[in-house]
Coordinates of C-alpha atoms in Angstrom, one line a residue:
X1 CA -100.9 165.4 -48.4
X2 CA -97.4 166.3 -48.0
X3 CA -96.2 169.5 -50.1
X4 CA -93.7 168.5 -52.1
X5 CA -90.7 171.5 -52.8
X6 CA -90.3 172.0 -56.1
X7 CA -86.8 171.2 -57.6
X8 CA -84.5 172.6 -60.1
X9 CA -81.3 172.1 -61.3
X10 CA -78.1 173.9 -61.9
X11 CA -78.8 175.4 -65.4
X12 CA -82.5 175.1 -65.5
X13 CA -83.9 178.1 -66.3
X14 CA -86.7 179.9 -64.2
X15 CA -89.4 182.7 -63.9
X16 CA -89.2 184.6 -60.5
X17 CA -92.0 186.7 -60.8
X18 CA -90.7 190.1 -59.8
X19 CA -88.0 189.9 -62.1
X20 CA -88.1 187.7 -64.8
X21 CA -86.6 184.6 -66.4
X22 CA -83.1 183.6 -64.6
X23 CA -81.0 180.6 -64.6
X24 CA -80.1 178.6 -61.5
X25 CA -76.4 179.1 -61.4
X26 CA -75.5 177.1 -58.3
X27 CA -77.3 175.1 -55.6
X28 CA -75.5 176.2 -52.1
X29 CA -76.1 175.2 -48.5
X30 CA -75.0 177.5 -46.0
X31 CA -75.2 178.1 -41.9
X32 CA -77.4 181.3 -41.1
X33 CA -78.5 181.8 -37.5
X34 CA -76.9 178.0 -36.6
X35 CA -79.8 176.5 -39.3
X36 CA -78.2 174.7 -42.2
X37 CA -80.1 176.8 -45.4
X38 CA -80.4 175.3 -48.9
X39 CA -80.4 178.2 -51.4
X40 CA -80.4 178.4 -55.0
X41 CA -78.4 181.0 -56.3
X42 CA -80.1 182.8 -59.8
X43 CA -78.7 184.9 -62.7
X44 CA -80.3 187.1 -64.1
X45 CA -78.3 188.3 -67.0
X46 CA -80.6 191.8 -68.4
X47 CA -80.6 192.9 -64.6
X48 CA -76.6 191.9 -63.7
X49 CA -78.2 190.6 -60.8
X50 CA -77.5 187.7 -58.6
X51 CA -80.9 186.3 -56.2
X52 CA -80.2 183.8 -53.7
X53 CA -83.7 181.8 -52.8
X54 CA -84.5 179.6 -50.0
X55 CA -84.8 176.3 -51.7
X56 CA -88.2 175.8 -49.0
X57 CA -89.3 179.2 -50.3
X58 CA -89.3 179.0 -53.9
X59 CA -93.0 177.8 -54.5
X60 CA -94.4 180.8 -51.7
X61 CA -93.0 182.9 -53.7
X62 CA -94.4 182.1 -56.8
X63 CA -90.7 180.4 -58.9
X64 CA -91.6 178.3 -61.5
X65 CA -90.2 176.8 -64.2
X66 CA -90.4 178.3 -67.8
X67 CA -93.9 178.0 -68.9
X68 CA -95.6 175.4 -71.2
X69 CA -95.9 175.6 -74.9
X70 CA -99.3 175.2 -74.7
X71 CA -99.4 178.5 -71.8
X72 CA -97.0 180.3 -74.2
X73 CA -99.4 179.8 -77.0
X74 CA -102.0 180.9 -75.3
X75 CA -100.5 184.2 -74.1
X76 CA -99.4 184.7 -78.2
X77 CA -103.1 184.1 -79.3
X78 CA -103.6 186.9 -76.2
X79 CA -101.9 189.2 -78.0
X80 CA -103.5 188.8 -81.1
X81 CA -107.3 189.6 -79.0
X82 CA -108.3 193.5 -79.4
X83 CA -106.7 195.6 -76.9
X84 CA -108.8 196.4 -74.3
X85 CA -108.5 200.1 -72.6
X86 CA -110.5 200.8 -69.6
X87 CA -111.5 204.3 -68.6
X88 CA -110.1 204.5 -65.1
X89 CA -107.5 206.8 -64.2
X90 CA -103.9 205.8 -65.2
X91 CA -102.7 205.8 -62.4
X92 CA -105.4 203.2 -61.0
X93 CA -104.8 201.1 -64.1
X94 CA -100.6 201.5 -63.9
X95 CA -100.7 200.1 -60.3
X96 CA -102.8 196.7 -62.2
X97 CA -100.2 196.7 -65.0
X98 CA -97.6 196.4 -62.8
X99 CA -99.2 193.9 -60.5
X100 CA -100.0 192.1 -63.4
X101 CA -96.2 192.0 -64.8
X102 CA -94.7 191.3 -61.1
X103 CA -97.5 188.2 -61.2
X104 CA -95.1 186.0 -63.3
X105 CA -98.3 184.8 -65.3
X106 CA -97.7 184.9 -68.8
X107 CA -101.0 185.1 -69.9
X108 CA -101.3 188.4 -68.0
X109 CA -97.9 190.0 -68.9
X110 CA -99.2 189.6 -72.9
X111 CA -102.7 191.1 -72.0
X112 CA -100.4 194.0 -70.4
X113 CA -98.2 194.0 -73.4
X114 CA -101.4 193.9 -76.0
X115 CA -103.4 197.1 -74.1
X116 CA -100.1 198.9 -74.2
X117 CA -99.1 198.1 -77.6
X118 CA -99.4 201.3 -80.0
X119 CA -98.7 200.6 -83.9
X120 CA -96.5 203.3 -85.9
X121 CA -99.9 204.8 -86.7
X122 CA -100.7 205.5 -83.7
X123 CA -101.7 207.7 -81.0
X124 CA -98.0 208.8 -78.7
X125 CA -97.7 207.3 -75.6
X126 CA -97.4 208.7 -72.8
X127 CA -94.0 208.2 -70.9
X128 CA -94.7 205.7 -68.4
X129 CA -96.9 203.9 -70.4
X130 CA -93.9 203.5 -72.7
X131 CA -92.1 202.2 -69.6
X132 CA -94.7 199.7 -68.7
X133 CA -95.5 198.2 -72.3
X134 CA -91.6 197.7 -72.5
X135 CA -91.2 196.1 -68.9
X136 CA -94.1 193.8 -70.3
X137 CA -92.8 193.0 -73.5
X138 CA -89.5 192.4 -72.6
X139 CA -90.2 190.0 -69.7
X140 CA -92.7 188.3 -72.3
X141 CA -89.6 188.4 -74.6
X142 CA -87.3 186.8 -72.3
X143 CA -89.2 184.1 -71.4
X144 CA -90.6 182.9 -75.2
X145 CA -86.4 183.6 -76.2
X146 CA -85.6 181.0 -73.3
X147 CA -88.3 178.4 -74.3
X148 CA -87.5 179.0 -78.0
X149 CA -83.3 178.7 -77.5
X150 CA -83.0 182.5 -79.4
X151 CA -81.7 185.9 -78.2
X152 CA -84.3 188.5 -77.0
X153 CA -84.2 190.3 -79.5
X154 CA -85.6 187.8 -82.1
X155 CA -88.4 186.7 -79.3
X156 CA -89.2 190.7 -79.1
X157 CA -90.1 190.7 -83.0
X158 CA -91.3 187.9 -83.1
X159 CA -94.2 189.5 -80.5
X160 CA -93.8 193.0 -82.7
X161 CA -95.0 191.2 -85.3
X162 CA -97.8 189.9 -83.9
X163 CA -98.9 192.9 -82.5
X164 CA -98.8 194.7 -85.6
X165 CA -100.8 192.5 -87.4
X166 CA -103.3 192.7 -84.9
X167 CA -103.0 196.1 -85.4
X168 CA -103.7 196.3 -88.5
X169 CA -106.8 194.5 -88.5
X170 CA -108.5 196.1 -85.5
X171 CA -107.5 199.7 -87.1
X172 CA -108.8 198.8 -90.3
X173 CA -107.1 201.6 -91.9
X174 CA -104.3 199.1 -93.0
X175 CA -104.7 196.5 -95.6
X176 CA -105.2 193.1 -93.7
X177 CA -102.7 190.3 -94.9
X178 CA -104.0 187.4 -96.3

């Protein structure tokens, strides 16, 4: 079974999994070491940052194009779960948070994004966890914006939203919408 590389085309958008949803900008061959090298060259706008990835490479390390709708749905219907908090130290639990973000896996970044989420109501967080719910929710955000053709801030609400409702119905001291 030969691996077959995955392809993508100038203005396709992608998730590289350390930082985000880019855009392949330009498809570029160049000599390195006397090897010809295909690269594609990514944008990523948020970061003003320009990534230039092997195209042999980008499967091993983990590019893929934007998600499905049906993945994206499920990582919304994630957020809508009860948070769950384990009682490990945070620092333990920061290092999975970030592991799970720097995955690329939607599904994980929202389960990061809904244990992290604190309504209005709510307890303070704590600095870095502020840091690492908004890492989540804005790579989330970027890549429901990208599927749904709106800025990031929309796609951000629209997940604020959700997570407030769900919110307000675990917390029960809020009146649940009907």
């Amino acid at each position: 079974m030969a691996a077959k590389a995955l392809s993508f085309d100038v203005g396709d958008y992608v998730v590289y999994p350390k930082h985000g949803v880019g855009r392949v900008v330009e498809l570029q061959s160049t000599d390195i070491a006397g090897m010809k090298l295909e690269l594609y060259v990514l944008r990523f706008e948020k970061e003003k940052m320009t990534l230039r990835v092997p195209t042999n490479k980008a499967e091993s390390v983990g590019m893929r194009k934007l998600s499905s709708d049906k993945t994206m749905q499920e990582a919304l219907a994630t957020l809508k779960g009860k948070p769950k908090v384990k009682r490990t130290m945070w620092s333990r639990r920061a290092q999975e948070y970030e592991a799970k973000i720097n995955s690329g896996d939607l599904v994980s970044i929202a389960e990061v994004t809904r244990d992290l989420f604190r309504a209005d109501d709510q307890p303070e967080q704590s600095y870095s966890e502020r840091q690492i719910f908004e890492a989540a929710s804005s790579r989330l955000a970027r890549e429901l914006a990208a599927m749904e053709q709106v800025d990031e801030p929309k796609a951000l609400n629209k997940i604020l939203d959700i997570l407030n409702k769900a919110a307000a119905v675990y917390n029960k001291d809020k009146v649940v919408e009907k």
